């Protein structure tokens, strides 16, 4: 079901891009992608790893067969909205110069306002989806977070109700707020004001969230920064071409997100029980399943890259090589296993954070240079190289810190310095 929901969300997003491309052209695709991707990236900044911490901490309510303290629930929502409010103030007061840079001079009407509304709605759905998943409401929780908004927007466009990309953006914003409101009211029954409910201090949530914040940023910054760089350096039209190539290659991320969402609680359980051999076997299973599902899809996209892009319209055909480079990078990243996730689940969040900061800094510096000298192909190659390098370092770190080989499922004793 996890793979199906993630697949449905990616399919809906894919079809939205197809329809916008065919109806309004590459520039409209770039316009829509820049606003929505920026909003989604900023929502990750606002949530700050709190969603992952909530999934871990609030799961204790299910284990103890009790409900969450309502105050604790409202507090995590309030903190996320507070961080979102800070970003809103920044956007209102300083967003125009940034948007001018991204859109290469001319900012579309209402761009900042619709960006803010989408950011708030995505913060709500991301946070409340995590709360629902922590209570084992997996299907509805994931639907809230990734499926409902693009599906409703897709129906709106397919019904011929959108005269332009601006209306599609506002429909995305309004739909997100409605889904976020529905998510809030479906979370309330899992909380209570009665004595004996699960109380989780906000300090504990933030202690877990802060190291994971950097990881969440990196996982989302690559797509957004590549798109923003393409637009700022090359133009909105080229950003539309890049977005389509990246979105098609991103189909492989369904496998990563779907499988790892299933394996992550099993990793945590094995580590909590001190069964490192089981953790090693699970890591190898996740890696092999990733390769099993990923490789055939990656080969098909690589071979038929041209015909796939023609679905969006003949204007997108020049991005064929960009798509091939992007899919190779995404495939290698997917097939090299869940090393970063294992580091997070085994108490090595700081190592994960250090690697994240390093790879993000490398990306921020190298992507504009790659765009300047290599165009869209340079951006795709740069992003692929950075994400692959990060995963290779994670594999080495897992081997050194835990002794686990994520490919074979074997484990060796960790060497400790001799005491004189």
XYZ file of C-alpha atoms in Angstrom:
420
model
C 0.000 0.000 0.000
C 2.890 2.332 0.764
C 4.367 1.785 -2.699
C 0.901 2.152 -4.262
C 0.184 5.461 -2.507
C 3.625 6.852 -3.279
C 3.261 5.621 -6.851
C -0.160 7.228 -7.143
C 1.172 10.547 -5.868
C 4.075 10.531 -8.323
C 1.722 9.512 -11.156
C -0.628 12.399 -10.304
C 2.288 14.847 -10.205
C 3.577 13.429 -13.490
C 0.193 13.876 -15.174
C -0.138 17.427 -13.821
C 3.210 18.231 -15.448
C 2.102 16.561 -18.703
C -1.131 18.565 -18.822
C 0.504 21.889 -17.932
C 3.223 21.243 -20.527
C 0.754 20.351 -23.276
C -1.765 23.082 -22.431
C 0.512 25.986 -21.510
C 4.109 25.065 -22.538
C 7.528 24.678 -20.831
C 7.548 28.184 -19.345
C 4.271 27.503 -17.508
C 5.742 24.219 -16.277
C 8.756 26.095 -14.938
C 6.499 28.702 -13.285
C 4.354 26.054 -11.555
C 7.337 23.942 -10.514
C 9.298 26.882 -9.080
C 6.421 28.017 -6.847
C 5.344 24.562 -5.633
C 8.861 23.164 -5.155
C 9.964 26.267 -3.260
C 6.892 26.012 -1.022
C 7.498 22.311 -0.363
C 11.174 22.918 0.378
C 10.336 25.710 2.823
C 7.762 23.469 4.526
C 10.580 20.983 5.169
C 12.634 23.808 6.686
C 9.643 24.758 8.870
C 8.926 21.220 10.071
C 12.627 20.817 10.822
C 12.663 17.066 11.455
C 9.827 17.384 13.972
C 7.702 15.067 11.806
C 10.301 12.283 12.042
C 10.675 12.852 15.784
C 6.897 12.733 16.213
C 6.709 9.424 14.346
C 9.303 7.980 16.715
C 8.027 9.451 20.004
C 4.240 9.296 19.504
C 4.452 5.624 18.480
C 4.782 4.818 22.194
C 1.056 5.552 22.570
C 0.231 2.575 20.368
C 2.677 0.332 22.227
C 1.116 1.309 25.580
C -2.448 1.181 24.205
C -3.180 4.765 25.255
C -3.891 8.022 23.460
C -1.614 11.019 22.976
C -1.931 13.913 25.376
C -3.791 16.616 23.442
C -1.472 19.300 24.762
C 1.534 17.447 23.327
C -0.219 17.110 19.968
C -1.169 20.784 19.796
C 2.314 21.789 20.880
C 4.096 20.059 17.981
C 1.617 21.591 15.546
C 2.090 25.030 17.115
C 5.888 24.779 16.938
C 5.770 23.856 13.253
C 3.393 26.724 12.496
C 5.579 29.074 14.528
C 8.602 28.217 12.377
C 6.388 28.603 9.307
C 5.333 32.029 10.591
C 8.987 33.100 10.782
C 9.435 32.078 7.143
C 6.252 33.976 6.202
C 7.659 37.167 7.763
C 10.936 36.672 5.888
C 9.105 36.112 2.587
C 6.873 39.150 3.025
C 9.771 41.443 3.879
C 12.545 40.025 1.711
C 10.981 37.567 -0.691
C 10.730 39.842 -3.730
C 14.514 40.126 -4.428
C 14.870 36.349 -4.032
C 11.935 35.675 -6.361
C 13.353 38.143 -8.883
C 16.613 36.206 -8.828
C 14.853 32.853 -9.284
C 12.558 34.138 -12.039
C 15.423 36.058 -13.705
C 13.984 39.517 -13.136
C 10.211 39.329 -13.556
C 8.164 37.942 -10.640
C 4.686 36.605 -11.589
C 1.696 38.314 -9.970
C 0.704 36.869 -6.551
C 3.758 34.576 -6.622
C 4.782 35.258 -3.014
C 1.224 35.076 -1.665
C 0.388 31.741 -3.294
C 3.826 30.447 -2.264
C 3.051 31.289 1.383
C -0.359 29.570 1.333
C 1.068 26.412 -0.268
C 3.949 26.403 2.256
C 1.531 26.597 5.222
C -0.677 23.838 3.822
C 2.302 21.560 3.157
C 3.608 22.136 6.680
C 0.258 21.026 8.087
C -0.076 17.940 5.882
C 3.539 16.876 6.476
C 3.230 17.189 10.259
C -0.256 15.706 10.645
C 0.535 12.874 8.249
C 3.420 11.950 10.572
C 1.081 11.984 13.598
C -1.350 9.659 11.823
C 1.423 7.264 10.769
C 2.686 7.151 14.366
C -0.759 5.802 15.332
C -0.556 3.132 12.600
C -3.028 4.981 10.370
C -0.641 4.358 7.490
C -2.934 4.607 4.472
C -4.763 7.800 5.464
C -1.584 9.359 6.869
C 0.368 8.869 3.647
C -2.625 9.903 1.538
C -2.844 13.162 3.504
C 0.829 13.857 3.000
C 1.433 12.935 -0.636
C -1.651 11.733 -2.554
C -4.794 13.823 -2.053
C -3.521 17.264 -3.108
C -2.002 16.314 -6.500
C -4.930 14.010 -7.299
C -7.549 16.738 -6.686
C -5.510 19.286 -8.674
C -5.141 16.773 -11.510
C -8.923 16.321 -11.676
C -9.338 20.120 -11.710
C -6.988 20.522 -14.704
C -8.318 17.468 -16.576
C -11.875 18.821 -16.247
C -10.784 21.910 -18.206
C -11.407 24.310 -15.323
C -7.943 25.934 -15.401
C -7.531 28.766 -17.941
C -3.885 29.281 -16.924
C -1.069 28.217 -14.628
C -1.985 30.903 -12.045
C -5.361 29.244 -11.468
C -3.657 25.842 -11.112
C -1.388 27.284 -8.426
C -4.298 28.750 -6.462
C -6.185 25.469 -6.734
C -3.117 23.734 -5.286
C -3.027 26.228 -2.413
C -6.747 25.988 -1.556
C -6.770 22.182 -1.832
C -3.744 21.968 0.476
C -5.439 24.059 3.168
C -8.607 21.936 2.983
C -6.629 18.683 3.220
C -4.599 20.099 6.137
C -7.806 21.042 7.966
C -9.259 17.562 7.392
C -6.027 16.016 8.679
C -6.214 18.065 11.892
C -9.732 16.869 12.705
C -8.840 13.234 11.958
C -5.860 13.487 14.347
C -7.931 14.762 17.282
C -9.580 11.386 18.130
C -6.105 9.943 18.770
C -5.519 12.506 21.533
C -7.216 13.217 24.834
C -7.190 15.570 27.834
C -7.824 12.697 30.241
C -5.174 11.575 32.778
C -2.873 8.752 31.738
C -2.363 9.959 28.169
C 1.090 9.877 26.557
C 2.969 13.050 27.459
C 5.991 13.873 25.311
C 7.934 17.004 26.337
C 8.774 19.301 23.443
C 12.399 19.212 24.532
C 12.539 15.490 23.705
C 10.933 16.087 20.317
C 13.437 18.821 19.439
C 16.382 16.750 20.696
C 15.563 14.085 18.127
C 14.416 16.568 15.461
C 17.432 18.872 15.234
C 19.968 16.315 13.889
C 17.348 14.908 11.494
C 16.505 18.405 10.277
C 19.679 18.578 8.207
C 18.978 15.180 6.648
C 15.465 16.233 5.677
C 16.816 19.465 4.194
C 19.337 17.626 2.019
C 16.805 15.110 0.732
C 14.667 17.996 -0.534
C 17.228 20.684 -1.351
C 18.749 18.846 -4.325
C 15.595 18.903 -6.470
C 14.644 22.441 -5.466
C 18.119 23.918 -5.828
C 18.666 22.312 -9.219
C 15.381 23.778 -10.445
C 16.051 27.228 -8.925
C 19.573 27.285 -10.376
C 18.282 26.342 -13.828
C 15.779 29.190 -13.704
C 18.120 31.810 -12.204
C 21.019 31.066 -14.576
C 19.271 29.851 -17.743
C 15.644 31.061 -17.530
C 12.124 29.847 -16.638
C 11.724 28.031 -19.976
C 14.835 25.938 -19.308
C 13.633 25.373 -15.741
C 10.479 23.847 -17.229
C 12.583 21.447 -19.301
C 14.729 20.549 -16.292
C 11.687 19.993 -14.067
C 10.201 17.468 -16.483
C 13.465 15.512 -16.741
C 13.936 15.523 -12.953
C 10.334 14.500 -12.344
C 10.537 11.515 -14.696
C 13.811 10.389 -13.083
C 12.173 10.947 -9.690
C 9.860 8.002 -10.376
C 12.646 5.892 -8.860
C 12.205 7.751 -5.570
C 8.904 5.883 -5.137
C 10.972 2.780 -4.485
C 13.245 4.527 -1.989
C 10.439 6.202 -0.033
C 8.063 3.243 -0.151
C 10.538 0.576 0.931
C 12.348 2.677 3.508
C 9.073 3.775 5.146
C 8.377 0.060 5.660
C 11.905 -0.841 6.816
C 12.583 2.161 9.106
C 10.449 0.946 12.063
C 11.990 -2.529 11.685
C 15.484 -1.006 11.793
C 14.522 0.887 14.948
C 13.023 -2.225 16.559
C 16.084 -4.374 15.798
C 18.436 -1.730 17.171
C 16.310 -1.194 20.288
C 16.438 -4.930 20.935
C 20.197 -5.005 20.476
C 19.902 -7.461 17.566
C 22.513 -6.061 15.186
C 22.574 -9.229 13.075
C 18.874 -8.782 12.369
C 19.517 -5.131 11.524
C 22.253 -6.184 9.084
C 19.927 -8.685 7.394
C 17.188 -6.046 7.119
C 19.662 -3.566 5.611
C 20.688 -6.102 2.971
C 17.036 -6.916 2.221
C 16.227 -3.217 1.748
C 19.260 -2.771 -0.532
C 18.469 -5.824 -2.674
C 14.788 -4.974 -2.980
C 15.726 -1.444 -4.017
C 17.925 -2.835 -6.794
C 15.291 -5.407 -7.804
C 12.562 -2.794 -8.233
C 14.770 0.034 -9.474
C 16.952 -1.476 -12.199
C 14.236 -2.497 -14.717
C 12.489 0.884 -14.402
C 15.771 2.798 -14.759
C 16.743 0.839 -17.885
C 13.333 1.471 -19.500
C 13.492 5.211 -18.799
C 17.087 5.410 -20.089
C 16.274 3.581 -23.349
C 12.960 5.321 -24.040
C 13.873 8.771 -22.679
C 12.965 10.538 -25.944
C 9.472 9.032 -26.370
C 8.719 9.617 -22.674
C 9.525 13.322 -22.982
C 7.471 13.553 -26.173
C 4.413 12.832 -24.004
C 4.827 16.337 -22.566
C 5.121 17.904 -26.011
C 7.794 18.231 -28.735
C 9.358 21.220 -26.930
C 10.626 18.882 -24.195
C 12.588 16.522 -26.483
C 15.880 18.488 -26.095
C 15.986 17.377 -22.441
C 16.541 13.702 -23.426
C 20.227 13.579 -22.431
C 19.477 15.487 -19.219
C 16.873 12.836 -18.329
C 19.333 10.000 -18.987
C 21.978 11.544 -16.740
C 19.406 12.206 -14.011
C 18.015 8.672 -14.093
C 21.501 7.110 -13.881
C 22.265 9.204 -10.802
C 18.929 8.433 -9.178
C 19.276 4.713 -9.931
C 22.726 4.453 -8.352
C 21.516 6.404 -5.320
C 18.473 4.133 -4.938
C 20.408 0.878 -5.377
C 23.179 1.718 -2.901
C 20.907 1.137 0.049
C 19.498 2.778 3.164
C 22.784 3.731 4.814
C 21.682 7.201 5.903
C 18.522 5.774 7.433
C 20.525 3.159 9.360
C 22.783 5.879 10.783
C 19.697 7.797 11.969
C 18.086 4.722 13.527
C 21.227 3.552 15.335
C 21.967 6.775 17.204
C 24.460 8.260 14.736
C 22.364 11.317 13.833
C 25.366 13.621 14.247
C 27.374 11.690 11.676
C 24.400 11.937 9.344
C 24.172 15.667 9.989
C 27.875 16.276 9.312
C 27.650 14.398 6.020
C 24.529 16.344 5.140
C 26.122 19.713 5.819
C 29.169 18.805 3.731
C 27.213 17.512 0.752
C 24.761 20.432 0.865
C 27.633 22.959 0.908
C 29.222 21.174 -2.053
C 25.917 21.285 -3.933
C 25.315 24.977 -3.213
C 28.746 25.907 -4.569
C 28.993 23.541 -7.539
C 25.493 23.700 -9.068
C 25.651 27.348 -10.281
C 29.128 26.709 -11.755
C 27.846 23.566 -13.469
C 24.860 25.502 -14.839
C 27.069 28.316 -16.131
C 29.437 26.038 -18.030
C 27.342 22.943 -18.702
C 23.751 24.171 -18.913
C 20.981 21.778 -17.906
C 23.258 18.791 -18.512
C 25.800 20.267 -16.101
C 23.175 20.691 -13.372
C 21.925 17.114 -13.793
C 25.471 15.720 -13.682
C 26.367 17.829 -10.640
C 23.327 16.715 -8.623
C 23.860 13.069 -9.569
C 27.509 13.199 -8.488
C 26.727 14.835 -5.139
C 23.936 12.439 -4.088
C 25.973 9.386 -5.143
C 29.036 10.645 -3.245
C 26.943 11.229 -0.134
C 25.567 7.691 -0.187
C 29.036 6.201 -0.681
C 30.275 8.085 2.397
C 27.202 6.849 4.325
C 27.946 3.238 3.335
C 31.504 3.616 4.620
C 30.265 5.235 7.852
C 27.774 2.449 8.513
C 30.520 -0.130 7.993
C 32.924 1.705 10.306
C 30.467 2.612 13.082
C 28.241 -0.486 13.161
C 30.218 -3.128 11.267
C 27.268 -3.694 8.899
C 27.733 -4.375 5.193
C 24.471 -3.183 3.610
C 25.048 -5.280 0.469
C 25.801 -8.683 2.005
C 23.946 -8.406 5.322
C 27.049 -9.477 7.228
C 28.456 -7.772 10.309
C 31.961 -7.630 11.651
C 33.101 -6.627 15.145
C 33.848 -2.933 15.520
C 37.486 -2.343 16.280
C 38.095 -0.390 19.488
C 41.416 1.172 20.507
C 43.461 -0.904 22.937
C 43.662 0.489 26.472
C 47.216 0.735 27.819
